[in-house]
Coordinates of C-alpha atoms and ligand atoms in Angstrom, one line a residue:
Chain K
M1 CA 18.8 6.6 7.0
S2 CA 18.5 10.0 8.2
R3 CA 15.0 10.7 5.5
V4 CA 13.6 7.6 6.9
L5 CA 14.5 8.0 10.3
R6 CA 12.5 11.2 10.4
S7 CA 9.6 9.8 8.2
E8 CA 9.1 7.1 11.4
L9 CA 9.7 9.6 14.1
L10 CA 6.8 11.6 12.4
K11 CA 4.6 8.8 11.7
L12 CA 5.4 7.9 15.4
R13 CA 3.6 11.6 17.0
T14 CA 1.1 11.3 14.7
T15 CA -0.7 8.8 16.3
R16 CA -2.3 7.7 19.3
T17 CA -0.2 4.4 20.0
A18 CA 2.6 5.8 21.5
L19 CA 0.6 7.9 23.7
G20 CA -1.7 5.2 24.8
F21 CA 1.5 3.0 25.2
A22 CA 2.9 5.9 27.3
V23 CA 0.0 6.1 29.2
A24 CA 0.0 2.0 30.3
G25 CA 3.4 2.6 31.1
V26 CA 2.7 5.2 33.6
L27 CA -0.3 3.1 35.1
L28 CA 2.2 0.0 35.1
V29 CA 5.1 1.9 36.8
L30 CA 2.5 3.6 39.4
L31 CA 1.6 0.0 40.1
F32 CA 4.9 -1.3 40.4
V33 CA 6.3 1.6 42.6
L34 CA 3.2 1.5 44.8
V35 CA 3.1 -2.3 45.5
G36 CA 6.6 -2.6 45.4
V37 CA 7.4 -0.2 48.6
L38 CA 3.7 -0.2 50.3
A39 CA 3.4 -4.2 50.5
G40 CA 7.5 -5.7 49.4
N41 CA 8.7 -3.5 52.3
P42 CA 12.1 -3.0 50.8
R43 CA 15.1 -3.4 53.3
T44 CA 17.9 -3.8 51.2
I45 CA 19.6 -1.8 48.6
A46 CA 19.0 -4.9 46.3
D47 CA 15.3 -4.6 47.6
K48 CA 15.4 -0.3 46.7
R49 CA 17.3 -0.1 43.7
A50 CA 14.4 -3.0 42.7
I51 CA 11.9 -0.4 43.1
L52 CA 13.4 2.3 41.1
S53 CA 14.4 0.1 38.2
I54 CA 11.5 0.4 36.2
G55 CA 13.2 -1.6 32.6
D56 CA 12.1 -4.8 33.8
P57 CA 8.2 -4.2 33.5
L58 CA 8.0 -1.3 31.3
A59 CA 10.5 -3.7 28.9
V60 CA 7.5 -5.8 28.5
V61 CA 5.2 -2.9 27.5
L62 CA 7.7 -1.3 24.8
L63 CA 8.4 -5.0 23.4
L64 CA 4.8 -4.7 22.7
F65 CA 4.4 -0.8 21.1
G66 CA 7.6 -1.9 19.1
V67 CA 5.6 -5.1 17.6
V68 CA 2.5 -3.1 17.1
G69 CA 3.9 -0.3 15.8
A70 CA 5.7 -2.3 13.0
T71 CA 2.9 -5.0 12.8
A72 CA 0.2 -1.8 12.2
E73 CA 2.2 -0.8 8.5
Y74 CA 1.4 -3.9 7.6
R75 CA -2.4 -4.2 9.2
H76 CA -2.7 -0.5 7.5
R77 CA -1.1 -1.0 4.1
T78 CA 1.3 1.8 5.0
V79 CA 4.2 0.2 4.4
A80 CA 3.3 -0.1 0.8
A81 CA 3.4 3.4 0.8
G82 CA 6.6 3.9 2.4
A83 CA 7.9 1.4 0.1
L84 CA 7.3 3.0 -2.9
V85 CA 9.2 5.8 -1.7
V86 CA 11.8 3.7 -0.4
P87 CA 11.8 0.5 -2.3
S88 CA 14.2 -0.5 -0.1
R89 CA 12.3 -2.4 2.8
L90 CA 15.5 -3.2 5.1
R91 CA 16.2 0.3 4.8
L92 CA 12.8 1.4 6.1
S93 CA 13.0 -1.2 9.0
I94 CA 16.2 -0.6 10.0
G95 CA 15.0 3.4 10.0
R96 CA 11.3 2.4 12.0
M97 CA 13.4 0.0 14.9
V98 CA 15.8 2.8 15.6
A99 CA 12.7 5.4 16.0
Y100 CA 11.0 2.4 17.8
G101 CA 14.2 2.8 19.9
L102 CA 14.6 6.9 20.5
A103 CA 10.9 6.7 21.4
G104 CA 11.1 3.4 23.7
V105 CA 14.0 5.4 26.0
A106 CA 12.1 8.6 25.7
V107 CA 8.5 6.9 27.1
G108 CA 11.4 5.1 29.7
A109 CA 12.4 8.3 31.0
L110 CA 9.2 9.9 31.1
M111 CA 8.4 6.7 33.3
L112 CA 11.9 6.9 35.6
V113 CA 11.0 10.4 36.2
V114 CA 7.3 9.4 37.2
A115 CA 9.1 5.9 39.3
F116 CA 11.1 8.7 41.2
A117 CA 8.9 10.9 42.0
I118 CA 7.2 8.7 43.7
G119 CA 9.3 6.2 44.6
I120 CA 12.2 8.3 46.6
P121 CA 9.9 9.8 49.2
L122 CA 8.4 6.8 49.8
L123 CA 11.7 4.7 50.1
A124 CA 12.9 7.5 52.4
G125 CA 10.6 6.8 55.1
K126 CA 12.3 3.1 55.0
S127 CA 14.6 1.4 57.4
G128 CA 18.0 -0.2 56.5
P129 CA 20.5 1.3 53.8
A130 CA 19.6 4.5 52.1
L131 CA 20.4 4.2 48.0
V132 CA 23.6 5.7 47.1
G133 CA 24.2 8.0 43.9
S134 CA 26.1 4.5 42.0
D135 CA 22.2 2.7 42.7
Y136 CA 20.5 5.6 40.6
V137 CA 22.6 5.7 37.7
R138 CA 22.2 2.3 37.2
A139 CA 18.8 2.2 37.7
I140 CA 18.4 5.3 35.0
G141 CA 21.0 3.3 33.0
G142 CA 19.7 -0.4 33.0
S143 CA 15.7 0.8 32.5
L144 CA 16.6 3.0 29.6
L145 CA 18.6 0.6 27.8
A146 CA 15.8 -1.8 28.3
C147 CA 13.5 0.3 27.2
G148 CA 14.5 1.4 23.8
L149 CA 16.6 -2.1 22.9
A150 CA 12.7 -3.9 24.0
A151 CA 11.2 -1.6 21.9
M152 CA 14.0 -2.6 18.7
L153 CA 13.3 -5.7 19.6
G154 CA 9.1 -5.2 19.1
V155 CA 9.9 -3.9 15.9
A156 CA 12.1 -6.7 14.7
V157 CA 9.4 -9.1 15.5
G158 CA 6.6 -7.4 14.3
V159 CA 8.3 -6.6 10.5
L160 CA 9.2 -10.9 11.0
I161 CA 5.9 -11.7 11.8
A162 CA 3.4 -8.9 10.0
N163 CA 0.4 -10.5 11.2
Q164 CA -0.3 -8.0 14.3
V165 CA -2.3 -10.1 16.2
A166 CA -0.3 -13.3 15.4
A167 CA 2.8 -11.0 16.8
V168 CA 1.0 -9.6 19.7
V169 CA 0.0 -13.2 20.8
G170 CA 2.9 -15.0 20.1
T171 CA 5.6 -12.4 21.7
L172 CA 3.3 -12.8 24.6
V173 CA 3.0 -16.3 24.9
F174 CA 6.7 -16.5 24.1
L175 CA 7.5 -14.0 27.3
F176 CA 4.8 -15.8 29.5
V177 CA 4.8 -19.5 28.7
A178 CA 7.7 -20.2 27.2
D179 CA 10.4 -18.2 28.9
P180 CA 9.5 -19.3 31.9
L181 CA 8.9 -23.1 30.7
I182 CA 12.2 -22.4 29.4
V183 CA 14.0 -21.4 32.4
A184 CA 12.8 -23.8 34.6
A185 CA 14.1 -26.7 32.5
S186 CA 17.0 -25.3 32.1
A187 CA 18.1 -21.9 34.3
D188 CA 21.4 -21.8 32.2
V189 CA 19.4 -21.8 28.8
G190 CA 17.0 -20.0 29.8
K191 CA 19.2 -17.0 31.4
F192 CA 20.0 -16.5 27.4
L193 CA 16.5 -15.6 26.4
F194 CA 15.7 -11.9 25.4
G195 CA 12.9 -12.0 28.2
S196 CA 15.4 -13.4 30.8
A197 CA 18.1 -11.1 30.3
L198 CA 15.3 -7.6 29.5
M199 CA 14.9 -8.2 32.8
A200 CA 18.6 -8.3 33.8
V201 CA 19.6 -5.1 32.1
G202 CA 16.1 -3.4 33.6
G203 CA 15.5 -5.1 36.5
R204 CA 16.5 -6.9 39.8
G205 CA 19.9 -7.2 38.7
N206 CA 21.8 -10.6 38.4
G207 CA 20.2 -12.0 41.7
G208 CA 19.9 -15.9 41.2
H209 CA 20.2 -16.8 37.4
R210 CA 20.6 -14.0 35.8
L211 CA 22.8 -12.8 33.6
A212 CA 25.1 -9.8 34.7
F213 CA 24.3 -6.7 33.3
G214 CA 27.4 -6.5 29.9
P215 CA 26.8 -9.9 29.0
A216 CA 22.9 -9.4 29.5
V217 CA 23.0 -6.5 26.9
A218 CA 25.0 -8.2 24.2
V219 CA 22.4 -11.1 24.6
I220 CA 19.6 -8.7 24.1
I221 CA 21.5 -6.7 21.0
A222 CA 22.3 -10.3 19.5
W223 CA 18.7 -11.0 19.8
T224 CA 17.4 -7.9 18.2
V225 CA 19.8 -8.2 15.2
L226 CA 19.6 -12.3 14.9
A227 CA 15.3 -10.8 14.3
L228 CA 16.6 -8.4 12.0
A229 CA 18.4 -10.6 9.8
V230 CA 15.8 -13.1 9.1
A231 CA 12.7 -10.4 9.3
G232 CA 14.6 -8.6 6.8
W233 CA 15.4 -12.0 4.7
V234 CA 11.4 -12.5 5.2
D235 CA 10.8 -9.3 4.2
K236 CA 12.5 -8.7 1.0
R237 CA 11.0 -11.3 -0.4
R238 CA 7.3 -11.0 1.0
D239 CA 4.2 -9.5 -1.2
I240 CA 2.9 -6.2 0.6
A241 CA 0.3 -4.9 -0.8
Chain N
M1 CA 12.2 14.4 -20.6
V2 CA 9.1 12.6 -21.9
G3 CA 8.7 14.6 -25.5
D4 CA 10.3 11.5 -27.1
T5 CA 7.6 9.5 -27.2
S6 CA 9.3 6.4 -28.7
A7 CA 10.3 5.5 -25.6
K8 CA 9.0 2.8 -23.5
A9 CA 8.2 3.9 -20.4
I10 CA 7.2 0.8 -18.9
R11 CA 8.1 -2.7 -20.4
V12 CA 6.4 -5.6 -19.2
V13 CA 7.9 -8.7 -20.5
G14 CA 6.6 -12.8 -20.1
L15 CA 5.5 -11.8 -17.0
S16 CA 4.1 -14.1 -14.9
K17 CA 2.7 -15.1 -11.1
R18 CA 1.3 -17.6 -9.6
Y19 CA -0.5 -18.1 -6.3
G20 CA -0.7 -21.5 -5.6
G21 CA -2.6 -23.0 -8.5
V22 CA -3.5 -19.8 -9.4
A23 CA -2.3 -18.0 -12.3
A24 CA -2.9 -14.5 -11.7
V25 CA -0.3 -13.2 -14.4
D26 CA 0.0 -15.6 -17.1
D27 CA 2.6 -14.4 -19.3
L28 CA 2.3 -11.3 -19.7
S29 CA 4.0 -8.8 -22.4
F30 CA 3.0 -5.0 -22.9
E31 CA 4.8 -2.0 -23.2
V32 CA 3.2 2.1 -22.5
R33 CA 4.5 4.8 -24.7
A34 CA 6.3 7.4 -22.6
G35 CA 4.0 10.7 -22.9
A36 CA 0.7 8.6 -23.0
V37 CA -2.6 7.8 -21.2
T38 CA -2.9 3.6 -21.0
G39 CA -5.6 2.3 -20.1
F40 CA -5.0 -0.6 -18.0
L41 CA -8.2 -3.4 -18.9
G42 CA -9.3 -5.7 -17.8
P43 CA -12.4 -7.9 -15.8
N44 CA -12.4 -8.4 -12.8
G45 CA -9.7 -10.8 -11.0
A46 CA -8.3 -10.5 -14.6
G47 CA -4.7 -9.8 -13.1
K48 CA -4.5 -5.7 -13.3
T49 CA -3.4 -5.0 -9.5
T50 CA -1.0 -8.1 -9.4
T51 CA 1.0 -7.0 -12.6
L52 CA 1.0 -3.3 -11.5
R53 CA 2.5 -4.5 -7.8
I54 CA 5.3 -6.5 -9.5
L55 CA 5.9 -3.1 -11.3
L56 CA 6.0 -1.3 -8.8
G57 CA 8.7 -3.8 -6.9
L58 CA 5.4 -4.4 -4.1
A59 CA 5.1 -8.6 -5.3
R60 CA 8.1 -10.7 -6.9
P61 CA 6.9 -12.2 -10.1
T62 CA 7.1 -16.2 -10.4
A63 CA 9.1 -15.2 -14.3
G64 CA 9.3 -12.5 -16.5
D65 CA 10.7 -8.9 -15.8
A66 CA 8.9 -5.4 -15.6
T67 CA 10.6 -2.9 -16.3
I68 CA 10.0 1.2 -15.7
F69 CA 11.9 3.7 -17.9
G70 CA 14.4 0.9 -18.5
Q71 CA 14.8 -0.8 -15.0
P72 CA 13.2 -2.4 -12.4
F73 CA 11.7 -0.3 -9.7
A74 CA 13.8 -1.2 -7.3
A75 CA 16.7 0.2 -9.2
L76 CA 14.8 3.6 -9.5
A77 CA 17.5 6.6 -8.6
D78 CA 14.9 8.6 -7.2
P79 CA 11.6 6.7 -7.0
A80 CA 9.5 9.4 -5.5
R81 CA 10.6 11.9 -8.4
T82 CA 9.7 9.0 -11.2
V83 CA 7.0 7.2 -10.3
G84 CA 4.0 8.3 -8.8
A85 CA 1.3 5.3 -7.9
S86 CA -1.7 4.1 -5.7
L87 CA -3.0 0.7 -5.3
E88 CA -6.4 -0.6 -5.0
I89 CA -6.6 0.2 -1.4
S90 CA -4.9 2.5 -0.5
G91 CA -2.8 2.1 3.0
L92 CA -3.3 4.8 5.8
H93 CA -3.3 5.2 9.5
P94 CA -6.9 5.7 10.7
G95 CA -5.5 7.0 13.6
R96 CA -3.1 10.1 11.0
S97 CA -4.4 12.8 9.5
G98 CA -3.9 13.0 5.9
R99 CA -1.9 16.0 5.7
N100 CA 0.6 13.9 8.5
H101 CA 0.2 11.2 6.0
L102 CA 1.6 13.5 3.3
R103 CA 3.9 14.6 5.7
S104 CA 5.7 11.1 6.2
L105 CA 5.8 10.7 2.4
A106 CA 7.4 14.0 2.1
V107 CA 9.9 13.4 4.6
L108 CA 10.9 9.8 3.2
A109 CA 11.4 12.2 -0.3
G110 CA 13.3 14.5 0.8
L111 CA 10.5 17.0 -0.5
P112 CA 9.6 19.9 1.2
A113 CA 6.8 20.6 3.3
S114 CA 5.0 22.8 1.1
R115 CA 4.8 20.3 -1.4
V116 CA 2.2 18.4 0.7
D117 CA 0.2 22.1 1.0
E118 CA 0.4 22.2 -3.0
V119 CA -1.2 18.7 -3.8
L120 CA -3.5 18.9 -1.0
K121 CA -4.8 21.8 -3.5
L122 CA -5.0 20.1 -6.4
V123 CA -7.4 17.4 -5.3
E124 CA -9.3 19.3 -3.4
M125 CA -8.2 17.9 0.1
T126 CA -6.9 21.1 2.0
G127 CA -10.6 21.4 3.9
A128 CA -10.4 17.7 5.4
A129 CA -6.4 17.4 5.5
N130 CA -6.5 17.6 9.4
R131 CA -8.9 14.9 9.9
R132 CA -7.7 11.5 11.2
A133 CA -7.7 9.4 7.7
G134 CA -10.0 7.3 9.5
K135 CA -13.2 9.0 8.7
Y136 CA -12.3 9.8 6.0
S137 CA -15.2 8.7 2.9
M138 CA -13.8 6.3 -0.3
G139 CA -14.1 9.0 -2.5
M140 CA -11.8 11.3 0.2
R141 CA -9.3 7.9 0.6
Q142 CA -9.2 8.2 -3.5
R143 CA -8.3 12.0 -3.8
L144 CA -5.1 11.6 -0.9
A145 CA -3.7 9.0 -2.3
L146 CA -3.9 10.6 -5.6
A147 CA -2.3 13.4 -4.1
A148 CA 0.6 10.8 -2.8
T149 CA 1.2 9.8 -6.3
L150 CA 1.9 14.1 -7.7
L151 CA 4.0 14.4 -4.1
G152 CA 7.3 14.0 -5.9
D153 CA 5.9 15.8 -9.5
P154 CA 6.2 13.0 -11.4
K155 CA 6.2 11.6 -14.8
L156 CA 4.6 8.4 -14.9
L157 CA 2.0 8.0 -12.6
V158 CA 0.1 4.8 -11.8
L159 CA -3.5 4.6 -10.7
D160 CA -4.9 1.6 -9.4
E161 CA -8.5 1.9 -10.1
P162 CA -8.4 5.4 -9.3
G163 CA -12.4 5.9 -10.1
N164 CA -13.5 2.8 -7.5
G165 CA -16.4 4.4 -5.3
L166 CA -15.9 7.7 -6.2
D167 CA -19.9 8.9 -6.6
P168 CA -20.8 10.7 -10.8
Q169 CA -19.4 13.8 -9.8
G170 CA -16.2 11.9 -8.4
I171 CA -15.4 10.4 -11.2
R172 CA -16.0 13.4 -14.1
W173 CA -13.2 15.0 -11.5
L174 CA -11.2 12.5 -11.9
R175 CA -11.7 12.9 -15.9
D176 CA -10.9 16.6 -15.3
F177 CA -8.0 16.0 -13.4
L178 CA -6.6 12.9 -15.6
R179 CA -7.0 15.0 -18.7
A180 CA -5.2 18.5 -16.7
I181 CA -2.2 15.6 -15.9
A182 CA -2.1 14.2 -19.4
A183 CA -1.8 17.5 -20.9
E184 CA 1.3 18.0 -18.9
G185 CA 3.0 15.5 -20.7
R186 CA 3.3 12.6 -18.3
T187 CA 2.7 9.6 -19.1
V188 CA 0.0 7.7 -17.3
L189 CA -1.0 4.3 -17.0
I190 CA -4.9 3.6 -15.3
S191 CA -6.2 0.2 -14.5
S192 CA -10.0 -0.1 -14.7
H193 CA -12.2 -3.1 -14.8
V194 CA -14.8 0.1 -16.7
L195 CA -13.7 0.6 -19.9
S196 CA -16.3 3.7 -20.0
E197 CA -14.6 5.5 -16.8
V198 CA -11.6 5.6 -19.2
A199 CA -12.5 5.7 -22.9
Q200 CA -12.4 9.3 -23.3
T201 CA -9.1 9.8 -21.3
V202 CA -7.2 7.2 -23.1
D203 CA -5.0 7.4 -25.7
D204 CA -3.8 3.6 -25.9
V205 CA -5.6 0.5 -24.2
I206 CA -3.8 -2.5 -22.6
V207 CA -6.5 -5.4 -22.3
I208 CA -5.8 -8.7 -20.3
H209 CA -8.2 -11.5 -19.1
H210 CA -7.5 -14.3 -17.3
G211 CA -3.7 -12.8 -16.6
R212 CA -3.4 -12.9 -20.1
L213 CA -2.9 -10.2 -23.2
V214 CA -5.9 -9.8 -25.2
D215 CA -5.6 -6.1 -27.1
E216 CA -2.8 -3.4 -27.1
G217 CA -2.9 -0.4 -29.4
P218 CA -4.7 2.9 -29.8
V219 CA -8.0 3.1 -28.5
D220 CA -9.9 4.4 -31.5
R221 CA -8.7 1.0 -32.9
L222 CA -11.2 -1.0 -30.3
S223 CA -14.1 0.7 -30.9
G224 CA -14.0 -1.3 -34.2
P225 CA -15.5 -1.2 -37.9
Q226 CA -17.9 0.9 -37.9
R227 CA -21.5 0.9 -39.4
V228 CA -23.8 3.0 -40.7
S229 CA -27.5 2.7 -40.6
V230 CA -30.1 3.7 -42.8
R231 CA -33.7 3.9 -43.6
S232 CA -34.9 4.5 -46.8
P233 CA -38.5 3.6 -48.4
R234 CA -36.6 1.9 -51.5
L235 CA -34.5 -0.5 -49.6
A236 CA -33.9 -3.0 -51.5
D237 CA -32.8 -0.3 -55.0
L238 CA -30.2 1.1 -51.8
A239 CA -28.8 -2.1 -51.0
A240 CA -28.3 -3.3 -54.4
A241 CA -26.2 0.3 -54.7
I242 CA -24.4 -0.7 -52.0
E243 CA -23.3 -3.8 -52.3
R244 CA -21.9 -3.1 -55.9
A245 CA -20.1 -0.5 -54.2
G246 CA -18.5 -3.2 -52.4
A247 CA -19.2 -2.9 -49.3
Q248 CA -21.9 -5.5 -47.1
V249 CA -25.4 -4.4 -46.1
S250 CA -27.5 -6.5 -43.2
R251 CA -31.3 -6.2 -42.3
G252 CA -31.9 -4.5 -39.5
E253 CA -35.3 -3.1 -37.8
E254 CA -38.5 -2.8 -40.4
G255 CA -37.0 -0.6 -43.4
V256 CA -33.6 -0.3 -41.8
L257 CA -30.1 -1.7 -43.4
I258 CA -26.7 -2.1 -41.7
V259 CA -24.2 -0.6 -43.8
S260 CA -20.5 -1.7 -43.1
G261 CA -17.3 -0.9 -45.0
L262 CA -18.5 2.8 -46.2
S263 CA -18.9 5.7 -43.5
A264 CA -22.1 8.0 -43.4
A265 CA -20.7 10.2 -45.7
Q266 CA -20.6 7.9 -48.6
V267 CA -23.6 6.3 -48.0
G268 CA -25.4 9.8 -48.7
D269 CA -23.1 10.3 -51.8
L270 CA -24.0 6.7 -53.0
A271 CA -27.8 7.5 -52.6
F272 CA -28.1 10.9 -53.3
S273 CA -26.2 9.8 -57.3
A274 CA -28.8 6.6 -57.1
G275 CA -31.2 9.7 -56.9
L276 CA -32.8 7.6 -54.3
P277 CA -34.2 8.6 -51.0
L278 CA -33.4 8.6 -47.3
H279 CA -35.0 9.3 -44.5
E280 CA -32.1 8.6 -41.9
L281 CA -28.7 8.1 -41.6
A282 CA -26.7 7.2 -39.0
P283 CA -22.9 6.3 -38.3
H284 CA -23.3 3.5 -35.6
A285 CA -20.2 2.2 -33.8
A286 CA -20.0 -0.7 -31.7
S287 CA -19.7 0.6 -28.3
L288 CA -16.3 0.3 -26.4
E289 CA -18.1 -1.6 -24.2
E290 CA -19.8 -4.1 -26.6
V291 CA -16.3 -4.6 -28.1
F292 CA -14.6 -4.9 -24.4
L293 CA -17.1 -7.6 -23.3
Q294 CA -16.6 -9.2 -26.0
M295 CA -13.1 -9.6 -25.8
T296 CA -13.0 -10.9 -22.4
S297 CA -16.2 -13.1 -22.5
D298 CA -15.7 -16.5 -21.6
E299 CA -17.5 -18.2 -23.9
P300 CA -15.0 -19.3 -26.7
V301 CA -13.1 -21.3 -23.8
G302 CA -16.2 -23.4 -23.8
E303 CA -16.2 -23.7 -19.5
H304 CA -19.5 -24.5 -20.1
S305 CA -21.7 -25.3 -23.0
P306 CA -24.4 -23.1 -24.7
D307 CA -26.2 -25.8 -25.5
A308 CA -27.1 -26.2 -21.9
L309 CA -28.6 -22.8 -21.6
P310 CA -32.2 -22.4 -23.0
P311 CA -32.4 -20.0 -25.7
G312 CA -32.2 -16.5 -24.1
A313 CA -31.5 -17.5 -21.0
A314 CA -28.5 -15.4 -20.6
Ligands
LIG401 N1 -2.6 -12.1 -2.6 C1 -3.3 -13.3 -3.3 N2 -3.2 -14.5 -3.0 C2 -3.3 -15.4 -3.4 N3 -4.4 -15.3 -4.8 C3 -4.4 -13.7 -5.5 C4 -3.9 -12.7 -4.6 N4 -3.6 -11.4 -5.1 C5 -4.4 -12.0 -6.3 N5 -4.9 -13.4 -6.7 C6 -5.9 -13.8 -7.8 O1 -5.0 -13.6 -9.0 C7 -5.8 -13.5 -9.9 C8 -6.0 -11.5 -10.5 O2 -6.3 -10.8 -9.4 P1 -6.2 -9.5 -9.4 O3 -6.4 -8.8 -8.1 O4 -5.0 -8.9 -9.4 O5 -7.1 -8.8 -10.5 P2 -8.1 -7.1 -11.0 O6 -7.5 -7.6 -12.2 O7 -6.8 -6.0 -10.2 O8 -9.0 -7.2 -10.1 P3 -10.2 -6.2 -10.0 O9 -11.0 -5.5 -11.0 O10 -10.9 -7.4 -9.1 O11 -9.2 -5.5 -9.0 C9 -7.5 -13.1 -9.0 O12 -7.9 -14.8 -9.0 C10 -7.2 -13.1 -7.7 O13 -8.0 -13.7 -6.6
LIG402 MG1 -7.3 -4.5 -9.0

């Protein structure tokens, strides 16, 4: 496995895809923090913590990062090159997932630096109770976890669907159409969807109908494992070129 | 080692692959000797790529088996050191340099980074290796694909149309390259739809058409029976002498006989002993291309009646 992981990490470093998503992430975080502080006027601890919990908006970017990265292997036919060296496609997919998970955490860490660098000085000027150490730990841990898990889930979805355009469109439709519709129809069901669970882990905590942090992490891991199991089964039977 | 030439490097048995209603490969069986260079020939759509993809574990057969040194590809203990393969369309991320592409494969195979530089040198790609692959020409992509096949220093190379998109210099370079590879005692299976491209390089050929085996054997056998053309002012006497010797003659152009069943030397000796003058004596092998075209033509299948065509319309 370590060979697969090292090879995947090398591949991640040698295209501009990761860089592109990191830049998109920085822009999104800047926007999120600035709009949140300047327009949102946060007063409570929960409001302020939400500003720094950038895992919520970022998880979507990292989910797409995983989807794009995994489907690029099919699009550019590099899956075959790998399979000629390591015939087990499941091993390759798992290695890829772990590599993207690590990359997701790394991108998340970079974004947290950006968010904290602007957010903390801006929040210091706001009235109401100040954030304490545990709030920061929660924001950091939740964001990193959400970013890593989202990238891994993205890889599993990418391996499952393989077609890049279909996978990206499908993911967006699921997150921004299906997920809200299901949540609206039944919040008790909706909170178990990965979109909501990612927000619960990376974002505004368990307000309203969200799962608590621990269960939300478990739900995302369950989705990821399920997606990987189905993807592995499909991928094994798939003809690749 | 590959010294045992009776060993089979590749064995394909009853292989079939259907795509919907199309039988891309249809009950195909053949063997590839270890230590030989084998041409895998067939016109476009014959099923070459499909067969090779199944052999390499990239596609699943509808029926049958394909094994490499007695094992299915997926069961090989160390695939990269056993088989080096390049497919028709080589997989390359356009944003990654050729060198990094090879590095990722070397890492995956547990090979040292120095091996990447070695194979780049072998295919004469060192200069372009750091450029993004999206900017590569067809020939550069082919060379890079060849470099990838050599990474693990494998004893078997499977090359799907490696000459595609190469200019005449490139084709010559490839031919020399394959000769050198073969001289090292490696087994090579090389597919092509152009016989002349590989005829000078291969020992054996496998010819398929419509997914079925058409012919299999040493390449010299494929060239068909040799014929000799002779020119003589005493054509009728010469024809009679040759027929008495048990060979067949037919009339060629004005003043020329086509002899089959005798070598040029035999025809010359015969004419000398009969005291007949010869003005021209030329061995005349049916070109490989002719034989190949004949084998893979659709005419005998009779999909459309030749009568429907005016004479000479072909
Ligand atoms: N993925 C696929 N889906 C459907 N049909 C396919 C697929 N791959 C190949 N075929 C069909 O199978 C047949 C054999 O194709 P294949 O690519 O193996 O031929 P080939 O001998 O490699 O031809 P060429 O010399 O053009 O490369 C063709 O009729 C082709 O259309
Ligand atoms: Mg082909």
